């Protein structure tokens, strides 16, 4: 009988002692955590995509709480709504961020860019790029093995079987930039979505000299510089035989588009041109073929 | 019991169909394209311009640093232009394109066939000469030879190893060099021994080349310090670390160079080039290269000027068979598929292999069945299946600690895998990424 009692008392005593020690330890080593971190995290979309530049939504929430000025922090998935909620919680100013969207800067479809060899290594653009310049004469263009599609967590991309190129589904794209990082050839770029989703960009990344580029691909930028000249806003620059449109400067006047001899400049979501206003015929770009 | 290396290894069928064909001199091409980066290290800087007249052996591009090599004109004629050409992997690389006119050699080059056996130059002079003459490792790695001959301070070389293994199936250029140019090559060995100041040299040869073993054994009977070491056939015995293990039983530690265990390895072709450079003042402007394959009507070993288009070699070997599926630069294990046939022969080209359609394709990839065959095959003691997964999942720190950088890209793992997994494809990618991380860290 007494053994049972002793056992119970000893265990109870030990338990009480441990509780006291644990309590004291937890007081001593208490980490203060700003309760706003939880609140902010709650407000974020929990996509954990890394589009903000932080490893996950929690880390971004911590950064938001810590930073005095959050105007250059942005959650591309949540967009302005989420950012203003966050700003409300923290009592800070949000920056004005233009909505962005990914664009594929290669139009080297099977038709435009003849295949010269056949790749049958591992299905990964990164592996292929570590090995060689690709199936066509253009060593800058898309390998079509879909690393970008694989990287997208938002169902915003698919491979077009016919063209062999990735297509971006604008409505789903949250501009997290995962595809941009995944592409070994730097083909995908985040660009300003533009008013009514209208935007103009050069759908080519080939830096070879004009004749070489043209031989490899019908729709390559040949670096002729016509677009640079015609642009009234100095938005187009030329580097390494490749034109580039600065989306901050571009006013969407569309003057460059018909100027390009190889139809390398794509316009998206514009209404059709009035035929009489144009001397040349504008290239027809449906969102599918140009994206 | 014949010696071989101790870890891993595989036994692909050796298919040396051109082994009995003596070296033929290929007629001069009409135009050559000489890339200015034919070696590991800094590209050479072009010294000529459009319209210049050049002689055979004249420097056309000067070394771009210590780890780099001069490039000499392989032909005489007029510089047509300096331009970019498409290389074997489809990228564009700068090259000097020369229209061939006659065959006018620089006067300083001794073109006689007399064997010059005494070596007047001192060790330093030899190393300098080897550097000037643009000699690089001709087994395929193209590492500048003079760099290997100059051990870093504090390191001492005590044995020279000559790589006569030629473990790649199909290739026979080194085999032919040993048979037909053995006398000169042995002088080359002595020159290298003098440069390194060593008294011992071991020539490792796999025993599928008994004629070469016999021939060289006869040549070195009266030479002191040069041994011929017959080796059991096993791939990749030609890897530096494997060869050192096989011939002298020393293991080079992970991440270290052969000099760590007192060895320097040079290939047979390189040794011949060293002889010609030091004794005859002849730069590296031509090399022996095997053109072979199951469908090739006339498998051959050609002596070819650098810069000759591959298409011309295939033509000389009887032309491209109709059912060609793939043309490989190098051997079937480590060679790379060529994206076009106009790529030029370079200092590192050891063979051209033409494969028919049936043999040119990969089999469908299946899931890893964890059989561990890749691990047993890996001569570096790595775990290829794991390295592939780590690369795929971007676990690069783990790949690094699992020694991904030790991989010599021999392809034994991919060759062995019953599930046809593209192991080396991924490991190569992982090596690139881990290498980048290591460079950024330093
Ligand atoms: S855009 Fe880049 S990642 Fe996407 S399929 Fe093309 S090469 Fe691959
Ligand atoms: S007009 Fe077209 S081809 Fe010419 S530079 Fe501009 S994008 Fe390139
Ligand atoms: S390729 Fe690399 S991992 Fe594969 S067997 Fe060779 S050394 Fe090992
Ligand atoms: S050999 Fe192939 S199937 Fe076997 S463990 Fe290695 S990767 Fe897996």
XYZ file of C-alpha atoms and ligand atoms in Angstrom:
765
model
C 0.000 0.000 0.000
C 2.618 2.438 1.074
C 4.654 1.580 -2.059
C 1.789 2.730 -4.241
C 1.513 5.908 -2.221
C 5.234 6.617 -2.377
C 5.257 6.059 -6.109
C 2.334 8.395 -6.677
C 3.798 11.070 -4.458
C 7.241 10.829 -6.035
C 5.851 11.067 -9.560
C 3.554 13.914 -8.597
C 6.476 15.700 -6.986
C 8.663 15.193 -10.049
C 5.850 16.405 -12.276
C 5.388 19.553 -10.209
C 9.132 20.222 -10.205
C 9.377 19.754 -13.974
C 6.416 22.084 -14.441
C 8.081 24.785 -12.373
C 11.364 24.403 -14.278
C 9.602 24.476 -17.619
C 7.629 27.548 -16.608
C 10.729 29.394 -15.470
C 12.637 28.370 -18.596
C 9.845 29.458 -20.875
C 9.721 32.830 -19.116
C 13.448 33.274 -19.352
C 13.775 32.278 -22.995
C 10.566 33.834 -24.161
C 10.833 35.151 -27.724
C 8.730 38.128 -28.421
C 6.957 37.749 -31.721
C 5.069 40.596 -33.164
C 1.420 39.465 -33.327
C 1.078 41.459 -36.523
C 3.198 38.878 -38.327
C 0.390 36.379 -37.884
C -2.178 38.899 -38.989
C -0.226 39.816 -42.098
C 0.412 36.199 -42.934
C -3.306 35.601 -42.630
C -3.935 38.317 -45.202
C -1.420 36.935 -47.709
C -2.609 34.357 -50.247
C -0.552 31.464 -48.813
C 0.652 30.507 -52.258
C 4.261 30.282 -51.039
C 5.399 30.852 -54.616
C 8.348 33.085 -53.834
C 7.164 35.743 -56.286
C 7.808 38.402 -53.625
C 11.451 37.411 -53.465
C 11.146 35.796 -50.018
C 11.078 32.102 -49.172
C 7.366 31.766 -48.559
C 4.519 33.924 -47.299
C 5.611 33.799 -43.641
C 9.051 35.177 -44.427
C 7.444 37.903 -46.500
C 5.091 38.744 -43.630
C 8.069 39.082 -41.297
C 9.814 41.330 -43.773
C 6.704 43.476 -44.172
C 6.379 43.933 -40.426
C 10.066 44.682 -40.014
C 10.495 47.130 -42.884
C 9.809 50.791 -42.201
C 9.023 51.449 -45.805
C 7.138 48.737 -47.634
C 6.684 50.606 -50.874
C 9.034 48.346 -52.849
C 7.663 45.141 -51.417
C 4.916 43.511 -53.389
C 2.957 40.302 -53.469
C 2.290 39.701 -57.148
C -0.284 37.045 -56.445
C -2.438 39.083 -54.097
C -1.972 42.268 -56.049
C -3.066 45.733 -54.884
C -6.014 44.425 -52.843
C -3.906 42.262 -50.580
C -1.177 44.845 -50.350
C -3.615 47.517 -49.198
C -5.071 45.162 -46.565
C -1.523 44.545 -45.353
C -0.826 48.251 -45.340
C -3.989 48.749 -43.293
C -2.817 46.247 -40.672
C 0.617 47.807 -40.449
C -0.357 51.434 -40.922
C 2.231 51.847 -43.667
C 2.087 53.187 -47.221
C 2.021 50.711 -50.120
C 3.916 51.512 -53.265
C 2.107 51.775 -56.537
C 2.976 48.669 -58.502
C 1.886 48.110 -62.023
C 0.445 44.687 -62.585
C 2.880 42.531 -64.512
C 2.531 39.484 -66.680
C 4.940 36.991 -68.182
C 5.653 37.076 -71.906
C 7.466 34.467 -73.982
C 10.008 36.218 -76.177
C 10.429 33.551 -78.809
C 8.231 32.835 -81.772
C 10.409 30.104 -83.222
C 7.600 27.731 -84.081
C 8.329 24.606 -86.088
C 7.231 26.556 -89.148
C 9.277 29.658 -88.493
C 12.394 27.887 -87.330
C 13.285 24.656 -89.092
C 14.581 21.828 -86.921
C 18.095 20.740 -87.910
C 18.637 17.916 -85.468
C 16.694 15.818 -83.068
C 17.116 15.915 -79.309
C 16.165 12.911 -77.270
C 17.956 13.453 -74.016
C 16.217 14.121 -70.722
C 13.057 16.215 -71.070
C 14.396 19.331 -69.480
C 15.410 22.623 -71.040
C 18.129 23.038 -68.421
C 19.680 19.670 -69.277
C 19.508 20.376 -73.001
C 21.017 23.823 -72.550
C 23.907 22.353 -70.566
C 24.527 20.043 -73.510
C 24.126 22.076 -76.664
C 22.509 24.904 -78.573
C 19.242 23.229 -79.411
C 17.482 21.617 -82.328
C 17.533 24.641 -84.599
C 20.050 27.061 -86.021
C 19.109 29.574 -83.315
C 21.060 28.851 -80.154
C 19.165 31.532 -78.221
C 15.627 30.344 -78.703
C 13.180 28.138 -76.893
C 14.012 24.424 -76.463
C 10.350 23.644 -76.003
C 10.922 21.103 -73.244
C 8.716 22.918 -70.784
C 10.808 23.727 -67.713
C 8.788 26.932 -67.447
C 5.450 25.135 -67.590
C 6.703 22.725 -64.956
C 7.696 25.626 -62.708
C 4.335 27.381 -62.881
C 2.191 26.794 -59.791
C -0.830 28.674 -61.072
C -1.816 26.750 -64.201
C -0.925 29.779 -66.205
C 1.189 28.029 -68.832
C 0.960 25.185 -71.246
C 2.983 23.871 -74.154
C 1.380 24.386 -77.508
C 1.837 21.063 -79.282
C 1.677 22.654 -82.692
C 4.182 25.445 -82.244
C 6.356 23.671 -79.683
C 6.373 26.869 -77.637
C 4.968 27.660 -74.204
C 1.823 29.779 -74.009
C 0.870 32.013 -71.106
C -2.716 32.152 -69.949
C -2.898 35.797 -69.048
C -5.800 35.543 -66.635
C -4.029 32.964 -64.515
C -0.567 34.496 -64.560
C 0.223 36.197 -61.256
C 3.703 37.296 -62.349
C 5.479 35.355 -59.627
C 8.459 34.921 -61.937
C 8.950 31.183 -61.391
C 9.043 30.576 -65.146
C 11.515 33.401 -65.646
C 13.898 31.704 -63.233
C 13.270 28.260 -64.683
C 14.131 29.151 -68.271
C 17.818 28.551 -68.965
C 17.687 30.840 -72.000
C 16.118 33.915 -70.373
C 13.291 33.849 -72.839
C 10.481 34.712 -70.474
C 10.228 38.229 -69.158
C 7.840 39.907 -66.748
C 6.446 42.950 -68.457
C 3.913 45.585 -67.515
C 0.490 44.197 -68.202
C -0.544 47.510 -69.672
C -3.941 49.202 -69.889
C -6.577 46.687 -70.984
C -3.756 44.134 -71.074
C -2.374 45.808 -74.170
C 1.319 45.501 -74.638
C 4.011 45.481 -77.265
C 7.232 43.519 -77.100
C 9.920 42.026 -79.259
C 9.344 38.334 -79.413
C 12.938 37.327 -80.003
C 16.138 36.978 -77.996
C 18.528 36.102 -80.811
C 21.749 38.108 -80.675
C 23.299 36.769 -83.852
C 23.990 39.058 -86.771
C 20.989 39.700 -88.991
C 21.759 37.273 -91.798
C 22.569 34.443 -89.405
C 19.477 35.075 -87.301
C 17.225 35.293 -90.339
C 18.592 32.064 -91.746
C 17.868 30.238 -88.516
C 14.413 31.685 -87.993
C 11.940 33.581 -90.166
C 10.718 35.789 -87.375
C 13.999 36.651 -85.694
C 14.964 40.205 -84.890
C 17.671 40.994 -87.420
C 18.841 44.105 -85.670
C 17.981 46.384 -88.613
C 17.103 49.215 -86.264
C 13.982 50.331 -88.138
C 11.882 50.104 -84.998
C 14.409 52.136 -83.041
C 14.180 54.906 -85.618
C 10.434 54.980 -85.899
C 9.709 55.022 -82.179
C 8.738 58.582 -81.171
C 9.370 57.933 -77.485
C 12.895 56.495 -77.543
C 11.531 53.353 -75.970
C 13.490 50.950 -78.169
C 17.172 50.250 -77.727
C 19.491 48.038 -79.714
C 22.141 45.875 -78.126
C 23.981 42.899 -79.639
C 21.860 42.896 -82.791
C 18.688 42.685 -80.740
C 16.059 45.347 -80.191
C 14.411 45.739 -76.806
C 11.354 47.794 -75.877
C 11.402 49.481 -72.499
C 7.865 49.008 -71.204
C 8.075 52.060 -69.006
C 8.750 54.296 -71.959
C 6.536 52.588 -74.515
C 3.288 54.492 -75.025
C 1.689 51.701 -77.052
C 1.462 53.767 -80.235
C 2.135 50.650 -82.306
C 4.233 52.502 -84.868
C 7.076 50.007 -84.653
C 4.965 46.927 -85.234
C 4.372 47.239 -89.001
C 7.876 48.593 -89.448
C 9.574 45.312 -88.560
C 10.572 43.357 -91.677
C 10.411 40.041 -89.868
C 7.280 40.585 -87.781
C 9.308 40.147 -84.646
C 7.342 42.815 -82.766
C 4.165 41.536 -81.215
C 1.161 43.537 -80.122
C -1.335 41.932 -77.817
C -5.000 42.613 -77.152
C -5.259 45.647 -79.407
C -8.355 46.239 -81.495
C -7.809 45.560 -85.209
C -6.208 48.403 -87.087
C -8.220 50.576 -89.419
C -6.955 49.488 -92.806
C -6.810 52.961 -94.364
C -4.585 54.369 -91.662
C -1.851 51.877 -92.514
C 0.274 51.741 -95.577
C 1.672 48.339 -94.876
C -0.346 45.470 -93.676
C 0.045 44.809 -90.011
C 1.086 41.340 -88.928
C -1.739 39.311 -87.602
C -1.022 38.215 -84.113
C -3.587 36.244 -82.263
C -2.743 35.935 -78.585
C -2.049 32.227 -79.020
C 0.504 32.453 -81.748
C 2.330 35.415 -80.330
C 2.440 34.551 -76.697
C 46.666 -11.190 -63.060
C 46.681 -8.035 -65.180
C 46.307 -4.720 -63.449
C 43.338 -2.397 -63.752
C 41.683 0.293 -61.610
C 39.915 -0.750 -58.446
C 36.544 1.024 -58.240
C 33.660 0.562 -60.668
C 34.142 0.300 -64.410
C 32.225 -1.287 -67.272
C 32.935 -3.434 -70.306
C 31.396 -2.065 -73.478
C 32.136 -4.044 -76.675
C 35.344 -2.549 -78.067
C 34.560 -2.619 -81.813
C 37.967 -1.391 -82.924
C 37.217 -1.975 -86.595
C 39.815 0.493 -87.815
C 42.653 -0.930 -85.698
C 44.393 -2.565 -88.665
C 44.277 0.518 -90.903
C 47.537 2.425 -91.111
C 47.573 6.188 -90.827
C 46.780 7.897 -94.138
C 47.513 11.517 -94.877
C 44.285 13.265 -95.795
C 44.599 15.610 -98.794
C 44.563 19.296 -97.922
C 41.118 20.858 -97.743
C 40.282 23.940 -99.828
C 39.378 26.004 -96.814
C 39.934 25.544 -93.092
C 38.180 27.098 -90.126
C 40.435 27.282 -87.091
C 38.620 28.066 -83.832
C 40.593 30.311 -81.469
C 39.403 28.403 -78.418
C 40.470 24.778 -78.835
C 41.654 24.241 -75.309
C 40.535 24.541 -71.720
C 41.295 28.002 -70.372
C 41.373 31.466 -71.889
C 40.733 31.676 -75.662
C 43.706 32.765 -77.751
C 43.784 36.292 -79.179
C 43.694 36.535 -82.948
C 46.899 37.905 -84.493
C 45.941 38.006 -88.172
C 43.382 39.940 -90.155
C 41.389 39.445 -93.316
C 43.593 39.190 -96.381
C 46.809 38.290 -94.544
C 48.995 35.637 -96.112
C 49.964 32.880 -93.715
C 52.386 29.977 -93.791
C 51.971 26.572 -92.241
C 53.003 26.847 -88.605
C 52.673 30.604 -88.298
C 51.016 31.815 -85.088
C 47.538 33.068 -85.937
C 46.266 33.500 -82.403
C 48.370 34.152 -79.326
C 47.817 32.530 -75.965
C 45.387 34.394 -73.736
C 47.075 33.640 -70.389
C 49.045 30.923 -68.603
C 46.262 28.368 -68.957
C 45.788 28.853 -72.688
C 47.602 27.916 -75.895
C 48.889 29.443 -79.100
C 47.055 28.570 -82.274
C 49.104 28.107 -85.445
C 48.003 28.132 -89.018
C 47.562 24.523 -90.157
C 47.787 25.503 -93.825
C 49.320 28.129 -96.053
C 47.141 30.606 -97.872
C 45.119 33.737 -97.373
C 42.945 34.640 -94.403
C 39.469 34.706 -95.908
C 37.850 36.237 -92.857
C 37.597 36.211 -89.103
C 34.126 35.102 -88.280
C 32.003 32.992 -86.035
C 31.387 29.397 -87.001
C 28.891 26.934 -85.615
C 30.696 24.509 -83.351
C 29.806 20.906 -82.594
C 27.226 21.885 -79.996
C 25.432 24.413 -82.171
C 26.859 27.527 -80.540
C 28.769 30.097 -82.536
C 32.457 30.465 -81.754
C 35.094 32.819 -83.203
C 37.426 31.274 -85.768
C 40.006 32.184 -88.377
C 38.944 31.015 -91.816
C 41.780 30.459 -94.267
C 41.678 29.731 -97.996
C 44.330 27.134 -98.693
C 46.965 27.896 -101.301
C 49.812 25.421 -101.797
C 51.598 23.976 -98.784
C 54.240 26.444 -97.802
C 55.746 25.689 -94.404
C 57.471 28.112 -92.096
C 61.258 27.683 -92.591
C 61.908 27.100 -88.898
C 60.097 23.760 -88.995
C 62.240 20.692 -89.624
C 60.240 18.510 -91.994
C 62.797 15.742 -92.422
C 61.939 12.244 -91.256
C 65.169 11.615 -89.394
C 64.697 10.550 -85.798
C 66.381 13.034 -83.468
C 67.132 11.256 -80.241
C 69.411 13.557 -78.250
C 67.635 16.255 -76.312
C 69.671 19.466 -76.198
C 67.060 21.643 -74.470
C 66.939 22.048 -70.698
C 63.874 21.336 -68.625
C 62.708 24.990 -68.619
C 63.363 25.338 -72.324
C 61.303 22.245 -73.063
C 58.348 23.527 -71.060
C 58.592 26.898 -72.782
C 58.743 25.264 -76.202
C 55.754 23.026 -75.468
C 53.834 26.146 -74.492
C 54.857 28.092 -77.592
C 53.981 25.254 -79.926
C 50.390 25.172 -78.660
C 50.445 21.598 -77.389
C 47.340 20.573 -75.477
C 46.072 17.247 -74.149
C 45.004 15.399 -77.290
C 43.008 12.664 -75.604
C 40.027 14.996 -75.591
C 40.434 17.113 -72.464
C 42.612 19.689 -74.302
C 44.293 20.914 -71.159
C 47.401 22.938 -72.123
C 50.378 20.570 -71.790
C 52.910 23.090 -70.479
C 50.674 23.758 -67.461
C 50.758 20.097 -66.472
C 54.530 20.094 -66.884
C 54.873 22.963 -64.392
C 53.853 21.515 -61.018
C 52.724 24.159 -58.518
C 55.319 25.162 -55.902
C 55.711 22.600 -53.159
C 54.466 19.715 -55.315
C 56.916 17.205 -56.722
C 56.351 14.797 -59.567
C 58.153 11.449 -59.364
C 56.536 9.476 -62.153
C 55.306 10.263 -65.639
C 52.396 8.200 -66.891
C 51.690 7.905 -70.580
C 48.109 7.169 -71.503
C 48.025 4.584 -74.275
C 44.816 3.056 -73.001
C 42.338 4.325 -75.585
C 39.472 2.815 -73.633
C 36.738 4.355 -75.790
C 35.200 1.734 -78.076
C 35.814 2.260 -81.824
C 38.729 4.710 -81.505
C 42.136 3.605 -82.754
C 44.154 6.777 -83.366
C 46.407 6.347 -80.310
C 46.835 2.665 -81.150
C 48.096 3.553 -84.621
C 50.392 6.263 -83.271
C 52.007 3.730 -80.919
C 52.489 1.253 -83.767
C 53.642 3.592 -86.496
C 55.232 6.483 -84.634
C 56.517 4.510 -81.633
C 60.183 5.546 -82.012
C 59.332 9.229 -82.027
C 56.860 8.799 -79.221
C 59.466 7.144 -77.003
C 61.763 10.129 -77.564
C 58.752 12.248 -76.606
C 58.513 10.287 -73.365
C 62.161 11.007 -72.641
C 61.621 14.705 -73.338
C 58.705 14.786 -70.917
C 60.801 12.932 -68.313
C 63.532 15.505 -68.687
C 61.025 18.372 -68.431
C 59.564 16.941 -65.243
C 62.947 15.819 -63.955
C 61.760 12.277 -63.221
C 63.518 8.960 -63.734
C 60.472 6.777 -64.117
C 57.804 6.644 -66.804
C 55.015 4.103 -67.172
C 53.140 3.629 -70.421
C 49.741 2.082 -69.721
C 48.218 0.093 -72.599
C 45.124 -2.105 -72.493
C 45.784 -5.675 -73.551
C 43.369 -5.493 -76.480
C 46.346 -3.927 -78.277
C 48.941 -6.725 -77.953
C 50.810 -5.550 -81.064
C 51.337 -2.092 -79.580
C 52.448 -3.558 -76.264
C 54.970 -5.834 -78.015
C 56.245 -3.100 -80.295
C 56.822 -0.590 -77.508
C 58.319 -3.233 -75.218
C 60.883 -3.925 -77.929
C 61.627 -0.216 -78.304
C 62.228 0.372 -74.601
C 64.314 -2.746 -73.857
C 67.453 -0.691 -73.665
C 65.915 2.413 -72.147
C 66.208 2.786 -68.432
C 63.222 3.959 -66.473
C 60.504 3.449 -69.108
C 58.095 0.598 -68.366
C 55.272 -0.725 -70.488
C 52.339 -1.701 -68.315
C 49.747 -3.940 -70.001
C 46.309 -3.407 -68.439
C 43.124 -5.424 -68.283
C 40.485 -3.928 -70.561
C 38.027 -1.869 -68.581
C 36.296 1.434 -69.252
C 37.107 4.274 -68.268
C 40.739 3.303 -67.749
C 41.859 6.345 -69.740
C 40.590 8.685 -67.016
C 43.605 10.212 -65.297
C 42.695 9.066 -61.836
C 41.768 5.568 -63.028
C 44.998 5.250 -64.986
C 47.130 6.321 -62.029
C 45.360 3.767 -59.861
C 45.750 1.056 -62.495
C 49.412 1.639 -63.320
C 51.056 2.637 -60.051
C 48.347 1.898 -57.502
C 48.076 5.422 -56.101
C 44.704 7.019 -55.373
C 44.251 10.693 -56.113
C 42.107 12.211 -53.338
C 38.718 13.752 -54.120
C 38.970 17.209 -55.635
C 42.736 16.982 -56.138
C 44.941 16.787 -59.226
C 47.265 13.848 -60.067
C 50.266 15.890 -58.944
C 49.007 15.392 -55.381
C 50.292 11.796 -55.601
C 53.369 12.767 -57.596
C 52.090 11.794 -61.033
C 51.632 13.609 -64.323
C 49.643 11.971 -67.115
C 50.041 12.716 -70.811
C 48.338 11.053 -73.718
C 50.169 9.162 -76.481
C 49.187 11.675 -79.162
C 50.309 14.552 -76.977
C 53.654 12.833 -76.394
C 54.212 12.566 -80.141
C 53.284 16.238 -80.535
C 55.794 17.109 -77.812
C 58.503 15.223 -79.721
C 57.716 17.130 -82.894
C 57.549 20.457 -81.093
C 60.794 20.104 -79.181
C 62.927 18.233 -81.725
C 61.479 19.515 -84.973
C 60.072 22.876 -83.966
C 56.715 21.835 -85.334
C 53.581 23.294 -83.727
C 50.384 21.352 -83.187
C 48.754 21.756 -86.592
C 47.687 18.236 -87.447
C 46.595 15.115 -85.636
C 45.601 11.516 -86.162
C 41.890 10.934 -86.053
C 39.781 7.810 -86.498
C 36.765 7.832 -88.798
C 34.644 4.798 -88.128
C 31.231 3.316 -87.528
C 29.247 0.223 -88.440
C 28.063 1.622 -91.779
C 31.286 3.328 -92.823
C 32.622 1.499 -95.877
C 36.263 2.388 -95.281
C 36.989 2.839 -91.571
C 40.270 4.766 -91.410
C 42.864 6.582 -89.385
C 43.740 9.886 -91.001
C 46.454 12.411 -90.376
C 44.444 15.594 -90.680
C 45.192 19.296 -90.517
C 43.356 21.132 -87.752
C 40.418 23.055 -89.210
C 39.461 20.496 -91.863
C 35.678 20.078 -91.990
C 34.394 16.766 -90.648
C 32.390 16.231 -93.843
C 35.636 15.850 -95.766
C 36.877 13.131 -93.411
C 33.652 11.207 -93.777
C 33.872 11.577 -97.561
C 37.385 10.130 -97.516
C 36.176 7.189 -95.440
C 33.622 6.236 -98.071
C 30.881 8.764 -97.440
C 27.917 9.025 -95.134
C 25.828 5.826 -95.195
C 22.136 6.277 -96.057
C 20.793 5.100 -92.743
C 22.932 7.430 -90.634
C 21.198 8.418 -87.428
C 23.928 10.243 -85.610
C 27.473 11.483 -86.073
C 29.554 11.735 -82.934
C 32.709 13.722 -82.357
C 34.889 11.478 -80.178
C 34.018 8.001 -78.987
C 30.604 6.538 -78.237
C 30.977 6.900 -74.470
C 32.191 10.443 -73.961
C 31.858 11.913 -77.441
C 29.257 14.501 -78.332
C 26.759 14.312 -81.163
C 27.588 16.823 -83.883
C 24.849 19.230 -84.900
C 26.330 19.703 -88.370
C 29.072 18.168 -90.498
C 30.894 21.374 -91.331
C 32.438 21.596 -87.872
C 36.221 21.606 -88.063
C 38.650 19.097 -86.620
C 40.264 20.601 -83.522
C 43.226 19.710 -81.334
C 41.001 17.576 -79.135
C 39.182 15.583 -81.864
C 40.112 11.935 -81.500
C 37.502 10.352 -83.703
C 34.405 10.690 -85.833
C 31.873 7.962 -85.245
C 28.946 7.482 -87.593
C 26.096 5.461 -86.130
C 23.153 4.004 -88.035
C 19.588 4.845 -87.054
C 19.049 1.684 -85.008
C 21.968 2.451 -82.739
C 21.496 6.190 -82.539
C 18.477 6.337 -80.313
C 17.911 6.262 -76.616
C 15.483 3.873 -75.043
C 12.468 5.166 -73.121
C 13.246 6.330 -69.596
C 11.691 4.363 -66.758
C 11.601 4.809 -63.020
C 14.670 4.025 -60.964
C 14.387 0.514 -59.572
C 17.093 1.114 -56.974
C 19.205 -1.729 -58.304
C 22.430 0.079 -57.472
C 24.114 -0.855 -60.759
C 25.071 2.744 -61.406
C 26.841 2.838 -58.058
C 28.829 -0.308 -58.810
C 29.739 1.051 -62.248
C 30.894 4.491 -61.157
C 34.700 4.617 -61.212
C 34.681 7.589 -58.853
C 32.686 5.818 -56.166
C 29.711 8.142 -56.513
C 25.993 7.434 -56.266
C 24.745 8.570 -59.672
C 21.028 7.892 -59.063
C 21.179 10.124 -56.001
C 23.120 12.873 -57.747
C 20.504 12.893 -60.501
C 17.658 13.273 -58.011
C 19.513 15.954 -56.096
C 20.041 17.929 -59.279
C 16.438 17.489 -60.349
C 15.175 18.659 -56.966
C 17.726 21.469 -56.778
C 19.295 20.025 -53.609
C 22.611 21.404 -54.694
C 24.262 21.588 -51.288
C 23.635 17.898 -50.844
C 24.886 17.182 -54.335
C 28.037 19.072 -53.455
C 28.603 17.122 -50.265
C 27.947 13.914 -52.195
C 30.953 14.898 -54.330
C 29.153 15.664 -57.579
C 32.218 17.627 -58.698
C 34.264 14.400 -58.698
C 32.257 13.025 -61.622
C 34.496 12.609 -64.662
C 31.495 12.408 -67.017
C 32.513 8.965 -68.214
C 28.903 7.894 -68.722
C 29.353 4.462 -67.139
C 26.258 5.060 -65.033
C 23.954 5.935 -67.932
C 25.400 3.029 -69.922
C 24.663 0.550 -67.157
C 21.257 1.692 -65.966
C 18.600 -0.916 -66.804
C 15.931 1.781 -66.516
C 17.701 3.933 -69.131
C 17.814 6.893 -66.820
C 19.611 9.946 -68.211
C 21.914 10.008 -65.201
C 24.879 11.788 -66.685
C 22.653 14.387 -68.397
C 21.450 15.536 -65.017
C 24.766 15.128 -63.251
C 26.424 17.337 -65.849
C 23.775 19.985 -65.238
C 24.243 19.643 -61.486
C 28.007 19.954 -61.856
C 27.519 23.174 -63.769
C 25.295 24.618 -61.070
C 27.412 23.450 -58.139
C 30.562 24.696 -59.889
C 28.925 28.095 -60.232
C 28.065 28.133 -56.530
C 31.630 27.188 -55.588
C 33.070 29.910 -57.825
C 30.734 32.516 -56.338
C 31.741 31.470 -52.873
C 35.440 31.983 -53.515
S 10.660 29.259 -72.576
Fe 12.575 28.517 -71.645
S 11.914 27.093 -70.022
Fe 10.128 27.435 -71.351
S 10.176 25.747 -72.819
Fe 11.291 27.463 -73.758
S 13.442 27.157 -73.210
Fe 12.214 25.854 -71.856
S 12.452 46.306 -86.784
Fe 12.272 44.153 -86.192
S 14.133 43.170 -86.974
Fe 14.471 45.386 -87.026
S 15.497 45.810 -85.068
Fe 13.324 46.133 -84.715
S 12.560 44.148 -83.970
Fe 14.564 43.791 -84.860
S 29.514 9.750 -65.329
Fe 30.129 10.467 -63.283
S 28.631 9.563 -61.896
Fe 28.432 8.456 -63.844
S 29.779 6.681 -63.588
Fe 31.039 8.279 -64.561
S 32.054 9.362 -62.849
Fe 30.347 8.140 -61.976
S 21.285 1.857 -62.350
Fe 19.425 3.009 -62.880
S 17.733 1.840 -61.965
Fe 19.651 1.105 -61.000
S 19.878 2.374 -59.144
Fe 21.026 3.403 -60.758
S 19.524 4.863 -61.629
Fe 18.348 3.388 -60.452
